Amino acid sequence: MTLRKPKVAIGQAGGPTAVINSSLLSFIEEAMKDFEVYGIIDALQGLVEDWFVHIDQQAFAKAQHFREIPGAFLGSGRWSMKEADFDKCIEHLRKRDITHLVLIGGNGTMWSCMQIERKASEVGYELKVLGIPKTVDNDLSVTDHTPGYGSAARYVAMSVRDIGQDLRSMRNFEKVRVIETMGRNVGWLAAAGALLKESEEQPPHLIYLPERPFHLEQFLTDVTTTVNSVGYATVVMSEGVRDEKGRILSEITLNGTDGPKVLGGASQFLAQQVVNKLKLPARSELLGMNQRSAQFAISAQDLREAGELGKEAAILLKEGITGMMLTIQRESDELGLYKYQIGRCRFDEVAGKEKLLPNNFIDPSGTGVNQTFKDWLRPLVGDDIQGFPEWSYPLSKI
Amino acid sequence: MTLRKPKVAIGQAGGPTAVINSSLLSFIEEAMKDFEVYGIIDALQGLVEDWFVHIDQQAFAKAQHFREIPGAFLGSGRWSMKEADFDKCIEHLRKRDITHLVLIGGNGTMWSCMQIERKASEVGYELKVLGIPKTVDNDLSVTDHTPGYGSAARYVAMSVRDIGQDLRSMRNFEKVRVIETMGRNVGWLAAAGALLKESEEQPPHLIYLPERPFHLEQFLTDVTTTVNSVGYATVVMSEGVRDEKGRILSEITLNGTDGPKVLGGASQFLAQQVVNKLKLPARSELLGMNQRSAQFAISAQDLREAGELGKEAAILLKEGITGMMLTIQRESDELGLYKYQIGRCRFDEVAGKEKLLPNNFIDPSGTGVNQTFKDWLRPLVGDDIQGFPEWSYPLSKI
């Protein structure tokens, strides 16, 4: 007689990343050894609405093809949990006898994990909960970095390099491009735009981070100075840049004035300022959804780490661990090579917290990042992308 | 005693492509055998302003590294030629004894080539002129397709697939994304968004081309129908879409109201219409400069053809050919495999003309393209990018 395996449910919450399915599938693969596995459709909403799928061997065989495909395989979405929602979650898990829960998500999701665990304990349902970190914004605390960020950073680094090179060659027609990255309140993605810059002259020339207050007049002065010295200006800015009063420069409403708000569009405002006040031809570039979904920008290291965290979550669950989010702990050996271990932290150490780009990564000028940051970032995006060579043309005298 | 080699000058005009330097460098490599080679900085403006560089072996060795780097190595830009400008061109070429001229560019550039040749003939200067086609828009007539388009189409195809997949997984939060491609007056790039779609359910669900008049009410109906049946809608549209009166939906001015105008922003207008009139959460995505500059999206076939046209231009010049733009002539063998030959046409066959997406590529519904188009496109972007598998989750009954 065989004992029935305990049941675990897993969901993917918040904005997807290009490698989020690597975490999911490595988790399922490992978990199937000891658990009966359920997928939660559309994450938190599915938990509340009772949308579960049983992932048997056959379903897993199909799902396997999605390991390197962007978007959340199980569906994701955004959902604000209310107190009554937590009761429903427990009710749905209990009726299925699901005793283990794993959510892949960011700091909001980890807050929900903490609340679900609390609620289970309050109503006397024994539930073990783990979190697997995921976000392109890289704003989770405790962990050195978060799966999803490496691939998004790779996309930003390549795009800024290529768009900058394009502008250089068009500088008799256009003078300024303002490239906008994701990142909500943190500058990690905007900072990645500097990775492939190898000299003062090369783009990007200016980077604006939410970690420093944004001054419009200073920005216009910076652009003027750059155009005068380099001949054109490539600017990178985070969507979350704020002025000294903490006001963001733009906000898009998805569904009229009452709908959910998403950031985006600050670059358009700034390009218009350059046109109006400096009388320089300028254009904005919103890097958009490709940052979190471009399959062609997936970093091999990011994909690997996302998978390893998924697998480790299954192992920890089997060991009976609960109340934890997995982390990546960076360890450098004597040669300075990149090494890391998988660690963990309590939900309350990350829930609702935001990790800013630290001061020691930011250039004192406030308009860029330094080599320390680039050295930190490089192993996460891979060595196979490089900056372009420099050149200049001495005009022929004859 | 050796005879002095004749002199040739080459320039790169108009918006760059990701493979434009392949044409340039293959031309130079071949031309150096028989000519002394000069580069024209910033193309037409450089011709008028007398900005030439001598490309000797040493300069070529440096330039070689730029074969697969986006942006125009010699600088490009936009410049409207006036009658007096043509006189200056001839003057600058004559004083250097440059008897051969090659411009890499689109239909506007071929018009300039034609005028320069005419002016040379009028003033009795013997000048041979050839054109190498280049444009991501693919709007040049006579040639089957134009170098630069394959890589841009590859970028669009991958982006639409990935952004569509991302939206699918977020459909409880967002319902509609309107993705805007380049293409001025032609739908070639927007059409490429359909390449990796493999079923009705998969994105993109709707494609709007400048070849068909755009009706806002019909668009809103199409979006509603799609959201009702699929659950979300991924829309692809060309920046050049026009209403029945020929008005474009949006136009961005680079330098205030007096500056040069560029297209872009129609998607934002349409997303706003979806929000306001259908009360559905919608966002716009402007694919932007990456379309013409993303190194990571370069199609190997496109790169090869761009190089072959460059080399062939040098061979034709040596043979004394003038007044021609090179073309790509597609020939299919019995097995339906992709084959082509390099041909040529007179400047007046392409100058100022625009090649629309033909009717036999457009789906009768007017909101997409057909398999004939996809079969035509596939060899230009490569077989190594594919659509994603389909899947659905049967909800668990327990």
mmCIF file with all atom_site columns, C-alpha atoms in Angstrom, chain A residues 7 14-16 38 41-42 45 50-54 62 65-66 68-79 95-96 155 158-159 161-163 165-166 168-174 177 252-256 260-263 268 272 275-276 279-290 292-296 388-398, chain B residues 7 14-16 38 41-42 45 50-54 62 65-66 68-79 95-96 155 158-159 161-163 165-166 168-174 177 252-256 260-263 268 272 275-276 279-290 292-296 388-398:
data_model
loop_
_atom_site.group_PDB
_atom_site.id
_atom_site.type_symbol
_atom_site.label_atom_id
_atom_site.label_alt_id
_atom_site.label_comp_id
_atom_site.label_asym_id
_atom_site.label_entity_id
_atom_site.label_seq_id
_atom_site.pdbx_PDB_ins_code
_atom_site.Cartn_x
_atom_site.Cartn_y
_atom_site.Cartn_z
_atom_site.occupancy
_atom_site.B_iso_or_equiv
_atom_site.pdbx_formal_charge
_atom_site.auth_seq_id
_atom_site.auth_comp_id
_atom_site.auth_asym_id
_atom_site.auth_atom_id
_atom_site.pdbx_PDB_model_num
ATOM 1   C CA . LYS A 1 7   ? -0.498  18.195 -2.336  1.00 0.00 ? 7   LYS A CA 1
ATOM 2   C CA . GLY A 1 14  ? 2.516   39.981 -10.917 1.00 0.00 ? 14  GLY A CA 1
ATOM 3   C CA . GLY A 1 15  ? 4.152   41.071 -14.141 1.00 0.00 ? 15  GLY A CA 1
ATOM 4   C CA . PRO A 1 16  ? 5.852   38.130 -15.865 1.00 0.00 ? 16  PRO A CA 1
ATOM 5   C CA . TYR A 1 38  ? -1.570  21.746 -8.734  1.00 0.00 ? 38  TYR A CA 1
ATOM 6   C CA . ILE A 1 41  ? -4.493  29.899 -12.827 1.00 0.00 ? 41  ILE A CA 1
ATOM 7   C CA . ASP A 1 42  ? -3.925  33.679 -12.746 1.00 0.00 ? 42  ASP A CA 1
ATOM 8   C CA . GLN A 1 45  ? -7.178  35.847 -8.429  1.00 0.00 ? 45  GLN A CA 1
ATOM 9   C CA . ASP A 1 50  ? -10.867 28.636 -7.104  1.00 0.00 ? 50  ASP A CA 1
ATOM 10  C CA . TRP A 1 51  ? -9.099  28.126 -10.430 1.00 0.00 ? 51  TRP A CA 1
ATOM 11  C CA . PHE A 1 52  ? -6.845  25.105 -10.042 1.00 0.00 ? 52  PHE A CA 1
ATOM 12  C CA . VAL A 1 53  ? -5.387  22.655 -12.559 1.00 0.00 ? 53  VAL A CA 1
ATOM 13  C CA . HIS A 1 54  ? -3.928  19.278 -11.752 1.00 0.00 ? 54  HIS A CA 1
ATOM 14  C CA . LYS A 1 62  ? 3.293   19.724 -22.465 1.00 0.00 ? 62  LYS A CA 1
ATOM 15  C CA . HIS A 1 65  ? 8.040   23.350 -23.859 1.00 0.00 ? 65  HIS A CA 1
ATOM 16  C CA . PHE A 1 66  ? 7.396   26.638 -22.081 1.00 0.00 ? 66  PHE A CA 1
ATOM 17  C CA . GLU A 1 68  ? 12.148  29.416 -22.200 1.00 0.00 ? 68  GLU A CA 1
ATOM 18  C CA . ILE A 1 69  ? 8.933   31.089 -23.307 1.00 0.00 ? 69  ILE A CA 1
ATOM 19  C CA . PRO A 1 70  ? 7.985   34.488 -21.839 1.00 0.00 ? 70  PRO A CA 1
ATOM 20  C CA . GLY A 1 71  ? 4.706   35.276 -20.094 1.00 0.00 ? 71  GLY A CA 1
ATOM 21  C CA . ALA A 1 72  ? 3.389   33.316 -17.124 1.00 0.00 ? 72  ALA A CA 1
ATOM 22  C CA . PHE A 1 73  ? 2.448   29.812 -18.261 1.00 0.00 ? 73  PHE A CA 1
ATOM 23  C CA . LEU A 1 74  ? -0.257  29.546 -15.621 1.00 0.00 ? 74  LEU A CA 1
ATOM 24  C CA . GLY A 1 75  ? -1.465  33.087 -16.188 1.00 0.00 ? 75  GLY A CA 1
ATOM 25  C CA . SER A 1 76  ? -0.688  35.940 -13.861 1.00 0.00 ? 76  SER A CA 1
ATOM 26  C CA . GLY A 1 77  ? -2.243  39.357 -13.468 1.00 0.00 ? 77  GLY A CA 1
ATOM 27  C CA . ARG A 1 78  ? -2.571  41.854 -10.670 1.00 0.00 ? 78  ARG A CA 1
ATOM 28  C CA . TRP A 1 79  ? -5.040  41.420 -7.828  1.00 0.00 ? 79  TRP A CA 1
ATOM 29  C CA . LYS A 1 95  ? -11.282 21.468 0.430   1.00 0.00 ? 95  LYS A CA 1
ATOM 30  C CA . ARG A 1 96  ? -8.637  20.049 -1.941  1.00 0.00 ? 96  ARG A CA 1
ATOM 31  C CA . TYR A 1 155 ? 17.553  43.815 -23.169 1.00 0.00 ? 155 TYR A CA 1
ATOM 32  C CA . MET A 1 158 ? 21.636  46.057 -25.920 1.00 0.00 ? 158 MET A CA 1
ATOM 33  C CA . SER A 1 159 ? 18.825  48.438 -26.846 1.00 0.00 ? 159 SER A CA 1
ATOM 34  C CA . ARG A 1 161 ? 23.787  50.565 -27.212 1.00 0.00 ? 161 ARG A CA 1
ATOM 35  C CA . ASP A 1 162 ? 22.021  50.008 -30.556 1.00 0.00 ? 162 ASP A CA 1
ATOM 36  C CA . ILE A 1 163 ? 19.652  52.983 -30.374 1.00 0.00 ? 163 ILE A CA 1
ATOM 37  C CA . GLN A 1 165 ? 24.632  53.975 -32.307 1.00 0.00 ? 165 GLN A CA 1
ATOM 38  C CA . ASP A 1 166 ? 21.704  54.673 -34.619 1.00 0.00 ? 166 ASP A CA 1
ATOM 39  C CA . ARG A 1 168 ? 25.074  58.850 -33.606 1.00 0.00 ? 168 ARG A CA 1
ATOM 40  C CA . SER A 1 169 ? 24.795  58.175 -37.317 1.00 0.00 ? 169 SER A CA 1
ATOM 41  C CA . MET A 1 170 ? 21.696  60.415 -37.628 1.00 0.00 ? 170 MET A CA 1
ATOM 42  C CA . ARG A 1 171 ? 23.023  63.336 -35.597 1.00 0.00 ? 171 ARG A CA 1
ATOM 43  C CA . ASN A 1 172 ? 22.670  65.819 -38.449 1.00 0.00 ? 172 ASN A CA 1
ATOM 44  C CA . PHE A 1 173 ? 18.889  65.220 -38.277 1.00 0.00 ? 173 PHE A CA 1
ATOM 45  C CA . GLU A 1 174 ? 18.122  64.305 -34.678 1.00 0.00 ? 174 GLU A CA 1
ATOM 46  C CA . ARG A 1 177 ? 16.769  60.612 -27.729 1.00 0.00 ? 177 ARG A CA 1
ATOM 47  C CA . ILE A 1 252 ? -0.740  56.225 -17.702 1.00 0.00 ? 252 ILE A CA 1
ATOM 48  C CA . THR A 1 253 ? -4.209  55.129 -16.708 1.00 0.00 ? 253 THR A CA 1
ATOM 49  C CA . LEU A 1 254 ? -5.180  51.816 -18.257 1.00 0.00 ? 254 LEU A CA 1
ATOM 50  C CA . ASN A 1 255 ? -8.919  52.233 -18.045 1.00 0.00 ? 255 ASN A CA 1
ATOM 51  C CA . GLY A 1 256 ? -9.862  55.880 -18.094 1.00 0.00 ? 256 GLY A CA 1
ATOM 52  C CA . PRO A 1 260 ? -5.496  50.842 -12.639 1.00 0.00 ? 260 PRO A CA 1
ATOM 53  C CA . LYS A 1 261 ? -2.495  53.091 -13.083 1.00 0.00 ? 261 LYS A CA 1
ATOM 54  C CA . VAL A 1 262 ? 0.758   52.050 -14.663 1.00 0.00 ? 262 VAL A CA 1
ATOM 55  C CA . LEU A 1 263 ? 3.862   54.132 -15.125 1.00 0.00 ? 263 LEU A CA 1
ATOM 56  C CA . GLN A 1 268 ? 7.728   61.752 -24.028 1.00 0.00 ? 268 GLN A CA 1
ATOM 57  C CA . GLN A 1 272 ? 8.878   67.619 -25.632 1.00 0.00 ? 272 GLN A CA 1
ATOM 58  C CA . VAL A 1 275 ? 12.001  70.463 -28.323 1.00 0.00 ? 275 VAL A CA 1
ATOM 59  C CA . ASN A 1 276 ? 10.183  73.392 -26.730 1.00 0.00 ? 276 ASN A CA 1
ATOM 60  C CA . LYS A 1 279 ? 14.755  73.963 -29.799 1.00 0.00 ? 279 LYS A CA 1
ATOM 61  C CA . LEU A 1 280 ? 16.617  70.722 -30.451 1.00 0.00 ? 280 LEU A CA 1
ATOM 62  C CA . PRO A 1 281 ? 15.110  67.831 -32.440 1.00 0.00 ? 281 PRO A CA 1
ATOM 63  C CA . ALA A 1 282 ? 14.301  65.142 -29.868 1.00 0.00 ? 282 ALA A CA 1
ATOM 64  C CA . ARG A 1 283 ? 12.407  61.886 -29.697 1.00 0.00 ? 283 ARG A CA 1
ATOM 65  C CA . SER A 1 284 ? 11.366  59.572 -26.902 1.00 0.00 ? 284 SER A CA 1
ATOM 66  C CA . GLU A 1 285 ? 11.765  55.811 -26.851 1.00 0.00 ? 285 GLU A CA 1
ATOM 67  C CA . LEU A 1 286 ? 9.713   53.742 -24.433 1.00 0.00 ? 286 LEU A CA 1
ATOM 68  C CA . LEU A 1 287 ? 11.439  50.363 -24.271 1.00 0.00 ? 287 LEU A CA 1
ATOM 69  C CA . GLY A 1 288 ? 8.125   48.800 -23.318 1.00 0.00 ? 288 GLY A CA 1
ATOM 70  C CA . MET A 1 289 ? 7.028   45.231 -22.734 1.00 0.00 ? 289 MET A CA 1
ATOM 71  C CA . ASN A 1 290 ? 9.977   43.685 -24.559 1.00 0.00 ? 290 ASN A CA 1
ATOM 72  C CA . ARG A 1 292 ? 10.119  41.764 -19.528 1.00 0.00 ? 292 ARG A CA 1
ATOM 73  C CA . SER A 1 293 ? 9.143   39.458 -22.365 1.00 0.00 ? 293 SER A CA 1
ATOM 74  C CA . ALA A 1 294 ? 11.815  39.351 -25.088 1.00 0.00 ? 294 ALA A CA 1
ATOM 75  C CA . GLN A 1 295 ? 12.797  35.735 -25.581 1.00 0.00 ? 295 GLN A CA 1
ATOM 76  C CA . PHE A 1 296 ? 15.740  36.800 -27.716 1.00 0.00 ? 296 PHE A CA 1
ATOM 77  C CA . PHE A 1 388 ? 30.923  48.711 -29.907 1.00 0.00 ? 388 PHE A CA 1
ATOM 78  C CA . PRO A 1 389 ? 34.387  49.853 -30.956 1.00 0.00 ? 389 PRO A CA 1
ATOM 79  C CA . GLU A 1 390 ? 35.035  53.566 -31.104 1.00 0.00 ? 390 GLU A CA 1
ATOM 80  C CA . TRP A 1 391 ? 35.885  55.362 -34.271 1.00 0.00 ? 391 TRP A CA 1
ATOM 81  C CA . SER A 1 392 ? 36.177  58.779 -35.781 1.00 0.00 ? 392 SER A CA 1
ATOM 82  C CA . TYR A 1 393 ? 36.737  59.898 -39.331 1.00 0.00 ? 393 TYR A CA 1
ATOM 83  C CA . PRO A 1 394 ? 39.521  62.341 -40.034 1.00 0.00 ? 394 PRO A CA 1
ATOM 84  C CA . LEU A 1 395 ? 38.144  64.448 -42.892 1.00 0.00 ? 395 LEU A CA 1
ATOM 85  C CA . SER A 1 396 ? 40.135  64.208 -46.070 1.00 0.00 ? 396 SER A CA 1
ATOM 86  C CA . LYS A 1 397 ? 42.020  67.409 -46.947 1.00 0.00 ? 397 LYS A CA 1
ATOM 87  C CA . ILE A 1 398 ? 41.992  66.909 -50.702 1.00 0.00 ? 398 ILE A CA 1
ATOM 88  C CA . LYS B 1 7   ? 38.356  57.269 -57.578 1.00 0.00 ? 7   LYS B CA 1
ATOM 89  C CA . GLY B 1 14  ? 18.445  58.035 -44.962 1.00 0.00 ? 14  GLY B CA 1
ATOM 90  C CA . GLY B 1 15  ? 17.473  56.046 -41.881 1.00 0.00 ? 15  GLY B CA 1
ATOM 91  C CA . PRO B 1 16  ? 20.032  53.305 -41.185 1.00 0.00 ? 16  PRO B CA 1
ATOM 92  C CA . TYR B 1 38  ? 36.420  57.727 -50.464 1.00 0.00 ? 38  TYR B CA 1
ATOM 93  C CA . ILE B 1 41  ? 30.311  61.629 -44.214 1.00 0.00 ? 41  ILE B CA 1
ATOM 94  C CA . ASP B 1 42  ? 26.583  62.088 -43.527 1.00 0.00 ? 42  ASP B CA 1
ATOM 95  C CA . GLN B 1 45  ? 24.763  66.666 -46.625 1.00 0.00 ? 45  GLN B CA 1
ATOM 96  C CA . ASP B 1 50  ? 32.416  68.583 -48.896 1.00 0.00 ? 50  ASP B CA 1
ATOM 97  C CA . TRP B 1 51  ? 32.928  66.043 -46.113 1.00 0.00 ? 51  TRP B CA 1
ATOM 98  C CA . PHE B 1 52  ? 35.037  63.243 -47.560 1.00 0.00 ? 52  PHE B CA 1
ATOM 99  C CA . VAL B 1 53  ? 37.332  60.684 -45.942 1.00 0.00 ? 53  VAL B CA 1
ATOM 100 C CA . HIS B 1 54  ? 39.944  58.642 -47.735 1.00 0.00 ? 54  HIS B CA 1
ATOM 101 C CA . LYS B 1 62  ? 39.211  49.545 -38.572 1.00 0.00 ? 62  LYS B CA 1
ATOM 102 C CA . HIS B 1 65  ? 34.632  45.688 -37.220 1.00 0.00 ? 65  HIS B CA 1
ATOM 103 C CA . PHE B 1 66  ? 31.437  47.531 -38.069 1.00 0.00 ? 66  PHE B CA 1
ATOM 104 C CA . GLU B 1 68  ? 27.437  43.739 -38.128 1.00 0.00 ? 68  GLU B CA 1
ATOM 105 C CA . ILE B 1 69  ? 26.996  46.943 -36.156 1.00 0.00 ? 69  ILE B CA 1
ATOM 106 C CA . PRO B 1 70  ? 23.841  49.036 -36.636 1.00 0.00 ? 70  PRO B CA 1
ATOM 107 C CA . GLY B 1 71  ? 23.771  52.710 -37.586 1.00 0.00 ? 71  GLY B CA 1
ATOM 108 C CA . ALA B 1 72  ? 25.506  54.123 -40.637 1.00 0.00 ? 72  ALA B CA 1
ATOM 109 C CA . PHE B 1 73  ? 29.271  53.852 -40.175 1.00 0.00 ? 73  PHE B CA 1
ATOM 110 C CA . LEU B 1 74  ? 29.874  56.932 -42.323 1.00 0.00 ? 74  LEU B CA 1
ATOM 111 C CA . GLY B 1 75  ? 26.995  58.849 -40.781 1.00 0.00 ? 75  GLY B CA 1
ATOM 112 C CA . SER B 1 76  ? 23.686  59.359 -42.488 1.00 0.00 ? 76  SER B CA 1
ATOM 113 C CA . GLY B 1 77  ? 20.873  61.778 -41.843 1.00 0.00 ? 77  GLY B CA 1
ATOM 114 C CA . ARG B 1 78  ? 18.161  63.372 -43.903 1.00 0.00 ? 78  ARG B CA 1
ATOM 115 C CA . TRP B 1 79  ? 18.816  66.218 -46.304 1.00 0.00 ? 79  TRP B CA 1
ATOM 116 C CA . LYS B 1 95  ? 38.003  68.855 -57.670 1.00 0.00 ? 95  LYS B CA 1
ATOM 117 C CA . ARG B 1 96  ? 38.945  65.483 -56.179 1.00 0.00 ? 96  ARG B CA 1
ATOM 118 C CA . TYR B 1 155 ? 12.470  42.110 -34.883 1.00 0.00 ? 155 TYR B CA 1
ATOM 119 C CA . MET B 1 158 ? 9.627   38.219 -32.428 1.00 0.00 ? 158 MET B CA 1
ATOM 120 C CA . SER B 1 159 ? 8.376   41.268 -30.521 1.00 0.00 ? 159 SER B CA 1
ATOM 121 C CA . ARG B 1 161 ? 4.963   37.062 -30.529 1.00 0.00 ? 161 ARG B CA 1
ATOM 122 C CA . ASP B 1 162 ? 6.579   37.822 -27.150 1.00 0.00 ? 162 ASP B CA 1
ATOM 123 C CA . ILE B 1 163 ? 4.461   40.855 -26.251 1.00 0.00 ? 163 ILE B CA 1
ATOM 124 C CA . GLN B 1 165 ? 2.389   35.990 -25.015 1.00 0.00 ? 165 GLN B CA 1
ATOM 125 C CA . ASP B 1 166 ? 2.978   38.393 -22.143 1.00 0.00 ? 166 ASP B CA 1
ATOM 126 C CA . ARG B 1 168 ? -2.116  36.527 -22.743 1.00 0.00 ? 168 ARG B CA 1
ATOM 127 C CA . SER B 1 169 ? -0.782  35.772 -19.293 1.00 0.00 ? 169 SER B CA 1
ATOM 128 C CA . MET B 1 170 ? -1.913  39.180 -17.971 1.00 0.00 ? 170 MET B CA 1
ATOM 129 C CA . ARG B 1 171 ? -5.385  39.154 -19.476 1.00 0.00 ? 171 ARG B CA 1
ATOM 130 C CA . ASN B 1 172 ? -7.138  39.476 -16.119 1.00 0.00 ? 172 ASN B CA 1
ATOM 131 C CA . PHE B 1 173 ? -5.485  42.898 -15.784 1.00 0.00 ? 173 PHE B CA 1
ATOM 132 C CA . GLU B 1 174 ? -5.005  44.199 -19.317 1.00 0.00 ? 174 GLU B CA 1
ATOM 133 C CA . ARG B 1 177 ? -2.312  46.104 -26.589 1.00 0.00 ? 177 ARG B CA 1
ATOM 134 C CA . ILE B 1 252 ? 5.281   63.741 -34.228 1.00 0.00 ? 252 ILE B CA 1
ATOM 135 C CA . THR B 1 253 ? 7.181   66.939 -34.848 1.00 0.00 ? 253 THR B CA 1
ATOM 136 C CA . LEU B 1 254 ? 10.849  66.652 -33.926 1.00 0.00 ? 254 LEU B CA 1
ATOM 137 C CA . ASN B 1 255 ? 11.517  70.332 -33.396 1.00 0.00 ? 255 ASN B CA 1
ATOM 138 C CA . GLY B 1 256 ? 8.370   72.124 -32.366 1.00 0.00 ? 256 GLY B CA 1
ATOM 139 C CA . PRO B 1 260 ? 10.921  67.969 -39.453 1.00 0.00 ? 260 PRO B CA 1
ATOM 140 C CA . LYS B 1 261 ? 7.986   65.629 -39.064 1.00 0.00 ? 261 LYS B CA 1
ATOM 141 C CA . VAL B 1 262 ? 8.276   61.946 -38.324 1.00 0.00 ? 262 VAL B CA 1
ATOM 142 C CA . LEU B 1 263 ? 5.474   59.450 -37.954 1.00 0.00 ? 263 LEU B CA 1
ATOM 143 C CA . GLN B 1 268 ? -1.318  55.740 -28.358 1.00 0.00 ? 268 GLN B CA 1
ATOM 144 C CA . GLN B 1 272 ? -6.898  55.796 -25.696 1.00 0.00 ? 272 GLN B CA 1
ATOM 145 C CA . VAL B 1 275 ? -10.055 52.977 -22.999 1.00 0.00 ? 275 VAL B CA 1
ATOM 146 C CA . ASN B 1 276 ? -12.552 55.797 -23.555 1.00 0.00 ? 276 ASN B CA 1
ATOM 147 C CA . LYS B 1 279 ? -13.919 50.946 -21.260 1.00 0.00 ? 279 LYS B CA 1
ATOM 148 C CA . LEU B 1 280 ? -11.317 48.226 -21.672 1.00 0.00 ? 280 LEU B CA 1
ATOM 149 C CA . PRO B 1 281 ? -7.810  48.455 -20.150 1.00 0.00 ? 281 PRO B CA 1
ATOM 150 C CA . ALA B 1 282 ? -5.476  49.108 -23.094 1.00 0.00 ? 282 ALA B CA 1
ATOM 151 C CA . ARG B 1 283 ? -1.901  50.089 -23.672 1.00 0.00 ? 283 ARG B CA 1
ATOM 152 C CA . SER B 1 284 ? 0.122   51.125 -26.702 1.00 0.00 ? 284 SER B CA 1
ATOM 153 C CA . GLU B 1 285 ? 3.532   49.792 -27.657 1.00 0.00 ? 285 GLU B CA 1
ATOM 154 C CA . LEU B 1 286 ? 5.668   51.735 -30.104 1.00 0.00 ? 286 LEU B CA 1
ATOM 155 C CA . LEU B 1 287 ? 8.310   49.289 -31.313 1.00 0.00 ? 287 LEU B CA 1
ATOM 156 C CA . GLY B 1 288 ? 10.600  52.217 -32.029 1.00 0.00 ? 288 GLY B CA 1
ATOM 157 C CA . MET B 1 289 ? 14.188  52.475 -33.200 1.00 0.00 ? 289 MET B CA 1
ATOM 158 C CA . ASN B 1 290 ? 15.067  48.892 -32.297 1.00 0.00 ? 290 ASN B CA 1
ATOM 159 C CA . ARG B 1 292 ? 15.990  49.397 -37.575 1.00 0.00 ? 292 ARG B CA 1
ATOM 160 C CA . SER B 1 293 ? 18.919  49.099 -35.203 1.00 0.00 ? 293 SER B CA 1
ATOM 161 C CA . ALA B 1 294 ? 18.691  45.935 -33.067 1.00 0.00 ? 294 ALA B CA 1
ATOM 162 C CA . GLN B 1 295 ? 21.888  43.979 -33.582 1.00 0.00 ? 295 GLN B CA 1
ATOM 163 C CA . PHE B 1 296 ? 20.364  40.983 -31.795 1.00 0.00 ? 296 PHE B CA 1
ATOM 164 C CA . PHE B 1 388 ? 5.059   29.264 -29.558 1.00 0.00 ? 388 PHE B CA 1
ATOM 165 C CA . PRO B 1 389 ? 3.135   26.057 -28.888 1.00 0.00 ? 389 PRO B CA 1
ATOM 166 C CA . GLU B 1 390 ? -0.520  26.355 -28.018 1.00 0.00 ? 390 GLU B CA 1
ATOM 167 C CA . TRP B 1 391 ? -1.923  25.297 -24.720 1.00 0.00 ? 391 TRP B CA 1
ATOM 168 C CA . SER B 1 392 ? -4.966  25.576 -22.535 1.00 0.00 ? 392 SER B CA 1
ATOM 169 C CA . TYR B 1 393 ? -5.589  24.499 -18.981 1.00 0.00 ? 393 TYR B CA 1
ATOM 170 C CA . PRO B 1 394 ? -8.578  22.345 -18.230 1.00 0.00 ? 394 PRO B CA 1
ATOM 171 C CA . LEU B 1 395 ? -9.667  23.518 -14.791 1.00 0.00 ? 395 LEU B CA 1
ATOM 172 C CA . SER B 1 396 ? -9.512  20.864 -12.115 1.00 0.00 ? 396 SER B CA 1
ATOM 173 C CA . LYS B 1 397 ? -12.923 19.659 -10.907 1.00 0.00 ? 397 LYS B CA 1
ATOM 174 C CA . ILE B 1 398 ? -11.819 18.745 -7.398  1.00 0.00 ? 398 ILE B CA 1
#
